[in-house]
Short mmCIF file of C-alpha atoms in Angstrom, two decimals:
data_model
loop_
_atom_site.label_atom_id
_atom_site.label_comp_id
_atom_site.label_asym_id
_atom_site.label_seq_id
_atom_site.Cartn_x
_atom_site.Cartn_y
_atom_site.Cartn_z
CA UNK W 132 -21.34 -8.34 11.48
CA UNK W 133 -24.16 -5.95 12.38
CA UNK W 134 -23.73 -2.79 14.47
CA UNK W 135 -25.03 -2.60 18.01
CA UNK W 136 -27.94 -0.33 18.77
CA UNK W 137 -27.12 3.10 20.09
CA UNK W 138 -28.48 4.69 23.25
CA UNK W 139 -31.60 5.90 21.41
CA UNK W 140 -32.41 2.41 20.11
CA UNK W 141 -31.41 3.08 16.48
CA UNK W 142 -28.33 1.76 14.73
CA UNK W 143 -26.63 2.69 11.48
CA UNK W 144 -26.93 -0.21 8.99
CA UNK W 145 -25.28 1.61 6.10
CA UNK W 146 -22.96 4.54 5.44
CA UNK W 147 -23.15 7.21 2.75
CA UNK W 148 -19.83 7.78 0.96
CA UNK W 149 -19.80 11.26 -0.56
CA UNK W 150 -17.03 10.29 -3.00
CA UNK W 151 -14.62 12.71 -4.64
CA UNK W 152 -17.07 15.16 -6.24
CA UNK W 153 -20.58 16.24 -5.43
CA UNK W 154 -21.13 18.17 -8.69
CA UNK W 155 -23.03 15.82 -11.06
CA UNK W 156 -21.34 17.32 -14.14
CA UNK W 157 -17.88 16.31 -12.90
CA UNK W 158 -18.79 12.67 -12.21
CA UNK W 159 -18.18 11.40 -15.80
CA UNK W 160 -14.73 13.08 -15.77
CA UNK W 161 -13.83 11.48 -12.41
CA UNK W 162 -15.15 8.12 -13.66
CA UNK W 163 -13.03 8.28 -16.84
CA UNK W 164 -9.88 9.37 -14.96
CA UNK W 165 -10.15 6.68 -12.29
CA UNK W 166 -11.06 3.94 -14.77
CA UNK W 167 -7.98 4.91 -16.79
CA UNK W 168 -5.81 4.93 -13.62
CA UNK W 169 -7.18 1.51 -12.60
CA UNK W 170 -6.51 -0.07 -16.02
CA UNK W 171 -3.00 1.46 -16.19
CA UNK W 172 -2.18 0.22 -12.66
CA UNK W 173 -3.45 -3.32 -13.23
CA UNK W 174 -1.85 -3.47 -16.70
CA UNK W 175 1.48 -2.06 -15.50
CA UNK W 176 1.75 -4.38 -12.51
CA UNK W 177 0.68 -7.46 -14.53
CA UNK W 178 3.38 -6.54 -17.09
CA UNK W 179 6.01 -6.39 -14.33
CA UNK W 180 4.81 -9.80 -13.05
CA UNK W 181 4.97 -11.29 -16.55
CA UNK W 182 8.45 -9.81 -17.12
CA UNK W 183 9.72 -11.35 -13.87
CA UNK W 184 8.28 -14.75 -14.80
CA UNK W 185 9.67 -14.88 -18.38
CA UNK W 186 13.13 -13.35 -17.85
CA UNK W 187 15.63 -15.75 -16.18
CA UNK W 188 17.84 -12.75 -15.24
CA UNK W 189 15.01 -11.54 -13.00
CA UNK W 190 14.73 -14.79 -11.03
CA UNK W 191 16.44 -13.21 -8.02
CA UNK W 192 15.22 -12.39 -4.48
CA UNK W 193 14.80 -8.68 -5.26
CA UNK W 194 12.44 -9.42 -8.16
CA UNK W 195 10.63 -12.11 -6.17
CA UNK W 196 9.74 -9.37 -3.65
CA UNK W 197 8.94 -6.92 -6.48
CA UNK W 198 6.52 -9.49 -7.98
CA UNK W 199 4.78 -9.75 -4.61
CA UNK W 200 4.66 -5.95 -4.42
CA UNK W 201 2.95 -5.85 -7.85
CA UNK W 202 0.28 -8.28 -6.59
CA UNK W 203 -0.28 -6.03 -3.54
CA UNK W 204 -0.55 -2.91 -5.73
CA UNK W 205 -3.25 -4.59 -7.84
CA UNK W 206 -5.01 -5.63 -4.60
CA UNK W 207 -4.81 -2.16 -3.00
CA UNK W 208 -6.36 -0.34 -5.94
CA UNK W 209 -8.97 -3.13 -6.45
CA UNK W 210 -10.19 -2.79 -2.84
CA UNK W 211 -11.07 0.90 -3.30
CA UNK W 212 -11.48 2.01 -6.94
CA UNK W 213 -13.94 -0.48 -8.58
CA UNK W 214 -16.54 0.03 -5.81
CA UNK W 215 -16.16 3.81 -6.22
CA UNK W 216 -16.62 3.49 -10.02
CA UNK W 217 -19.73 1.35 -9.39
CA UNK W 218 -21.21 4.06 -7.14
CA UNK W 219 -20.48 6.73 -9.79
CA UNK W 220 -22.28 4.66 -12.44
CA UNK W 221 -25.29 3.73 -10.31
CA UNK W 222 -25.55 7.18 -8.59
CA UNK W 223 -26.01 5.18 -5.38
CA UNK W 224 -23.75 6.34 -2.57
CA UNK W 225 -24.78 3.99 0.23
CA UNK W 226 -22.47 1.22 1.51
CA UNK W 227 -23.74 -1.51 3.90
CA UNK W 228 -22.09 -1.58 7.33
CA UNK W 229 -20.53 -5.05 6.73
CA UNK W 230 -19.18 -4.02 3.29
CA UNK W 231 -17.60 -0.92 4.84
CA UNK W 232 -15.83 -3.00 7.51
CA UNK W 233 -14.74 -5.58 4.90
CA UNK W 234 -13.18 -2.86 2.76
CA UNK W 235 -11.40 -1.47 5.81
CA UNK W 236 -10.05 -4.94 6.70
CA UNK W 237 -8.70 -5.75 3.22
CA UNK W 238 -7.20 -2.29 2.79
CA UNK W 239 -5.27 -2.57 6.07
CA UNK W 240 -4.29 -6.17 5.31
CA UNK W 241 -2.71 -5.25 1.95
CA UNK W 242 -1.14 -1.98 3.16
CA UNK W 243 0.35 -3.87 6.14
CA UNK W 244 1.97 -6.48 3.90
CA UNK W 245 3.35 -3.58 1.84
CA UNK W 246 5.08 -2.18 4.98
CA UNK W 247 6.89 -5.43 5.72
CA UNK W 248 7.64 -6.28 2.09
CA UNK W 249 9.41 -2.94 1.58
CA UNK W 250 11.47 -3.78 4.69
CA UNK W 251 12.34 -7.22 3.30
CA UNK W 252 13.49 -5.53 0.07
CA UNK W 253 15.75 -3.17 2.05
CA UNK W 254 17.20 -6.16 3.95
CA UNK W 255 17.79 -7.89 0.58
CA UNK W 256 19.74 -4.84 -0.73
CA UNK W 257 21.75 -4.75 2.53
CA UNK W 258 22.75 -8.43 2.18
CA UNK W 259 23.48 -8.13 -1.57
CA UNK W 260 25.76 -5.09 -1.18
CA UNK W 261 27.20 -5.46 2.33
CA UNK W 262 27.35 -9.28 2.70
CA UNK W 263 27.81 -10.54 -0.90
CA UNK W 264 29.72 -13.71 0.09
CA UNK W 265 26.90 -15.10 2.26
CA UNK W 266 24.04 -13.54 0.23
CA UNK W 267 22.87 -16.71 -1.54
CA UNK W 268 22.58 -18.67 1.73
CA UNK W 269 21.11 -15.84 3.83
CA UNK W 270 18.53 -14.98 1.16
CA UNK W 271 17.64 -18.48 0.00
CA UNK W 272 14.21 -19.31 -1.47
CA UNK W 273 13.11 -20.62 1.94
CA UNK W 274 14.09 -17.33 3.63
CA UNK W 275 12.24 -15.34 0.93
CA UNK W 276 9.06 -17.38 1.43
CA UNK W 277 9.31 -17.09 5.23
CA UNK W 278 9.67 -13.28 4.97
CA UNK W 279 6.58 -13.04 2.73
CA UNK W 280 4.54 -15.43 4.95
CA UNK W 281 5.47 -13.51 8.13
CA UNK W 282 4.54 -10.23 6.38
CA UNK W 283 1.06 -11.58 5.58
CA UNK W 284 0.58 -13.00 9.10
CA UNK W 285 1.58 -9.75 10.88
CA UNK W 286 -0.58 -7.63 8.55
CA UNK W 287 -3.53 -9.99 9.08
CA UNK W 288 -3.23 -9.61 12.89
CA UNK W 289 -3.13 -5.81 12.54
CA UNK W 290 -6.10 -5.61 10.13
CA UNK W 291 -8.19 -8.03 12.19
CA UNK W 292 -7.47 -6.12 15.43
CA UNK W 293 -8.65 -2.81 13.91
CA UNK W 294 -11.74 -4.39 12.31
CA UNK W 295 -12.82 -6.14 15.54
CA UNK W 296 -12.11 -2.97 17.58
CA UNK W 297 -14.23 -0.78 15.28
CA UNK W 298 -17.07 -3.33 15.26
CA UNK W 299 -17.46 -2.73 19.04
CA UNK W 300 -18.24 0.98 18.45
CA UNK W 301 -21.81 2.27 18.28
CA UNK W 302 -22.94 4.17 15.19
CA UNK W 303 -26.33 5.67 15.98
CA UNK W 304 -26.28 9.18 14.52
CA UNK W 305 -24.69 10.67 11.40
CA UNK W 306 -23.65 8.16 8.74
CA UNK W 307 -22.11 10.40 6.04
CA UNK W 308 -18.42 9.75 5.22
CA UNK W 309 -16.71 12.55 3.29
CA UNK W 310 -14.37 10.15 1.47
CA UNK W 311 -14.40 7.64 -1.40
CA UNK W 312 -13.65 4.55 0.72
CA UNK W 313 -14.14 3.41 4.33
CA UNK W 314 -11.20 4.02 6.64
CA UNK W 315 -10.55 4.33 10.37
CA UNK W 316 -10.21 8.13 10.92
CA UNK W 317 -13.49 8.85 9.10
CA UNK W 318 -15.39 6.13 11.01
CA UNK W 319 -14.00 7.38 14.35
CA UNK W 320 -15.63 10.76 13.65
CA UNK W 321 -19.07 9.13 13.21
CA UNK W 322 -19.06 6.95 16.33
CA UNK W 323 -21.46 7.68 19.21
CA UNK W 324 -19.19 5.85 21.67
CA UNK W 325 -15.67 6.72 22.84
CA UNK W 326 -12.96 6.04 20.26
CA UNK W 327 -10.10 6.61 22.70
CA UNK W 328 -9.08 2.93 22.79
CA UNK W 329 -9.34 2.67 18.98
CA UNK W 330 -7.16 5.74 18.51
CA UNK W 331 -4.61 4.35 20.97
CA UNK W 332 -4.65 1.06 19.05
CA UNK W 333 -4.15 2.89 15.76
CA UNK W 334 -1.23 4.84 17.19
CA UNK W 335 0.37 1.85 18.98
CA UNK W 336 0.02 -0.58 16.08
CA UNK W 337 0.99 2.22 13.68
CA UNK W 338 4.31 2.59 15.51
CA UNK W 339 4.83 -1.20 15.25
CA UNK W 340 3.65 -1.53 11.64
CA UNK W 341 5.34 1.59 10.27
CA UNK W 342 7.88 2.78 12.85
CA UNK W 343 9.80 -0.50 13.20
CA UNK W 344 10.04 -1.08 9.40
CA UNK W 345 11.21 2.55 8.83
CA UNK W 346 13.99 2.11 11.44
CA UNK W 347 15.08 -1.17 9.77
CA UNK W 348 14.98 0.38 6.27
CA UNK W 349 17.00 3.44 7.34
CA UNK W 350 19.56 1.25 9.18
CA UNK W 351 19.91 -1.01 6.11
CA UNK W 352 20.49 1.96 3.81
CA UNK W 353 23.05 3.62 6.12
CA UNK W 354 25.11 0.41 5.81
CA UNK W 355 24.44 0.22 2.05
CA UNK W 356 25.50 3.86 1.49
CA UNK W 357 28.71 3.30 3.47
CA UNK W 358 29.49 0.14 1.44
CA UNK W 359 28.70 1.78 -1.93
CA UNK W 360 30.89 4.78 -1.19
CA UNK W 361 33.80 2.38 -0.67
CA UNK W 362 33.37 1.02 -4.24
CA UNK W 363 36.20 2.50 -6.30
CA UNK W 364 34.65 2.38 -9.80
CA UNK W 365 32.01 5.00 -10.58
CA UNK W 366 30.19 2.41 -12.75
CA UNK W 367 29.93 0.03 -9.77
CA UNK W 368 28.64 2.81 -7.52
CA UNK W 369 26.09 3.86 -10.15
CA UNK W 370 24.78 0.29 -10.55
CA UNK W 371 24.47 -0.24 -6.79
CA UNK W 372 22.67 3.07 -6.25
CA UNK W 373 20.29 2.56 -9.21
CA UNK W 374 18.70 -0.56 -7.67
CA UNK W 375 18.45 1.18 -4.29
CA UNK W 376 17.13 4.48 -5.72
CA UNK W 377 13.95 2.87 -7.11
CA UNK W 378 13.21 1.17 -3.80
CA UNK W 379 13.84 4.34 -1.76
CA UNK W 380 11.48 6.34 -4.02
CA UNK W 381 8.67 3.79 -3.46
CA UNK W 382 9.37 3.76 0.31
CA UNK W 383 9.22 7.58 0.40
CA UNK W 384 5.85 7.75 -1.40
CA UNK W 385 4.31 4.89 0.60
CA UNK W 386 5.36 6.04 4.08
CA UNK W 387 4.95 9.75 3.34
CA UNK W 388 1.27 9.35 2.41
CA UNK W 389 0.66 6.81 5.21
CA UNK W 390 1.97 9.12 7.94
CA UNK W 391 -0.21 12.02 6.70
CA UNK W 392 -3.29 9.76 6.60
CA UNK W 393 -3.15 8.44 10.16
CA UNK W 394 -1.19 10.90 12.27
CA UNK W 395 -3.78 13.69 12.04
CA UNK W 396 -6.66 12.07 13.93
CA UNK W 397 -9.57 14.17 15.09
CA UNK W 398 -9.08 16.80 12.39
CA UNK W 399 -12.60 17.05 10.92
CA UNK W 400 -11.94 20.02 8.62
CA UNK W 401 -9.13 18.16 6.86
CA UNK W 402 -11.48 15.70 5.11
CA UNK W 403 -10.81 17.14 1.62
CA UNK W 404 -7.08 16.81 2.25
CA UNK W 405 -7.77 13.22 3.35
CA UNK W 406 -9.27 12.55 -0.07
CA UNK W 407 -6.13 13.87 -1.76
CA UNK W 408 -3.90 11.73 0.45
CA UNK W 409 -6.25 8.78 -0.13
CA UNK W 410 -5.79 9.16 -3.91
CA UNK W 411 -2.00 9.23 -3.45
CA UNK W 412 -2.14 6.17 -1.20
CA UNK W 413 -4.55 3.97 -3.15
CA UNK W 414 -4.20 5.12 -6.77
CA UNK W 415 -1.04 7.13 -7.56
CA UNK W 416 1.41 5.00 -5.54
CA UNK W 417 0.36 1.61 -7.07
CA UNK W 418 0.29 3.24 -10.53
CA UNK W 419 3.81 4.71 -10.21
CA UNK W 420 5.53 1.61 -8.79
CA UNK W 421 5.91 -0.28 -12.12
CA UNK W 422 7.17 2.93 -13.74
CA UNK W 423 9.69 3.62 -10.94
CA UNK W 424 11.08 0.07 -11.05
CA UNK W 425 11.35 -0.12 -14.85
CA UNK W 426 12.60 3.41 -15.67
CA UNK W 427 16.22 2.90 -14.66
CA UNK W 428 16.42 -0.85 -15.07
CA UNK W 429 17.57 -2.20 -18.47
CA UNK W 430 16.86 -5.85 -17.45
CA UNK W 431 13.21 -5.07 -16.62
CA UNK W 432 12.87 -2.90 -19.77
CA UNK W 433 14.25 -5.71 -21.96
CA UNK W 434 11.92 -8.29 -20.36
CA UNK W 435 8.93 -5.94 -20.71
CA UNK W 436 9.70 -5.44 -24.41
CA UNK W 437 9.75 -9.20 -24.91
CA UNK W 438 6.46 -9.62 -23.01
CA UNK W 439 4.71 -6.81 -24.90
CA UNK W 440 5.98 -8.00 -28.30
CA UNK W 441 4.92 -11.57 -27.50
CA UNK W 442 8.40 -13.11 -27.75
#
């Protein structure tokens, strides 16, 4: 996919990603930190996946969704961090136009699935706590697979729409992106043509992709909270809230950083803040998820111990 020529007959064929630091002395430190974060994230999420596979107690819908979430976390950090590490090593900051759009597509694809998967997990908690008698039929393996397949299909439509829409824009002037990966707000700022339709698309699809899931998650948890408060034993309440607490923490981090990233369009001077939010979105959140889900969960901890000790 090559860009169209601008009004002056020239077209941008590559972008320059400034990355996180411009001081050469700091590059080895950034490289070491991000390589460590990448290895920890991939290792942590693979451990969660292995624990779910080997522990029969974890063969439940909630852990089926958590396993899928671990795959997405590995995908999200792999789309952005290895290419950044490669640029730090090679001291080459240019990214071809097609590679930039590909990164944008895969990032939005994976983040979109994340949105819907977190909603499916909230629906699972709602059924488990509020409708326990019909839970096994309403959340059968077929239903779980349908929910995951629909999540991928909706996210694909969203990512493809944004990628096709941005490929219609002309890039004929500046090509420097003050970020460490290609994303929509930064590309909008570089376009020679009007981005009004693209920004409307981002807002409209953002409401669908994030707004609708948030409403469903909040509604599910209002019902869950009401049901848990009716449980007489404090032990029962504690157990119900512990499984929900981990999920709510992940939802808070994911949606909090997402809203900050995309609801401040047109703010050029905020590019350094964008980098910070980008790190939260693509590195910190996937790295914390395994920790959040295993900290207060004895079943996951036991399975992880068995995986790590080779039993």
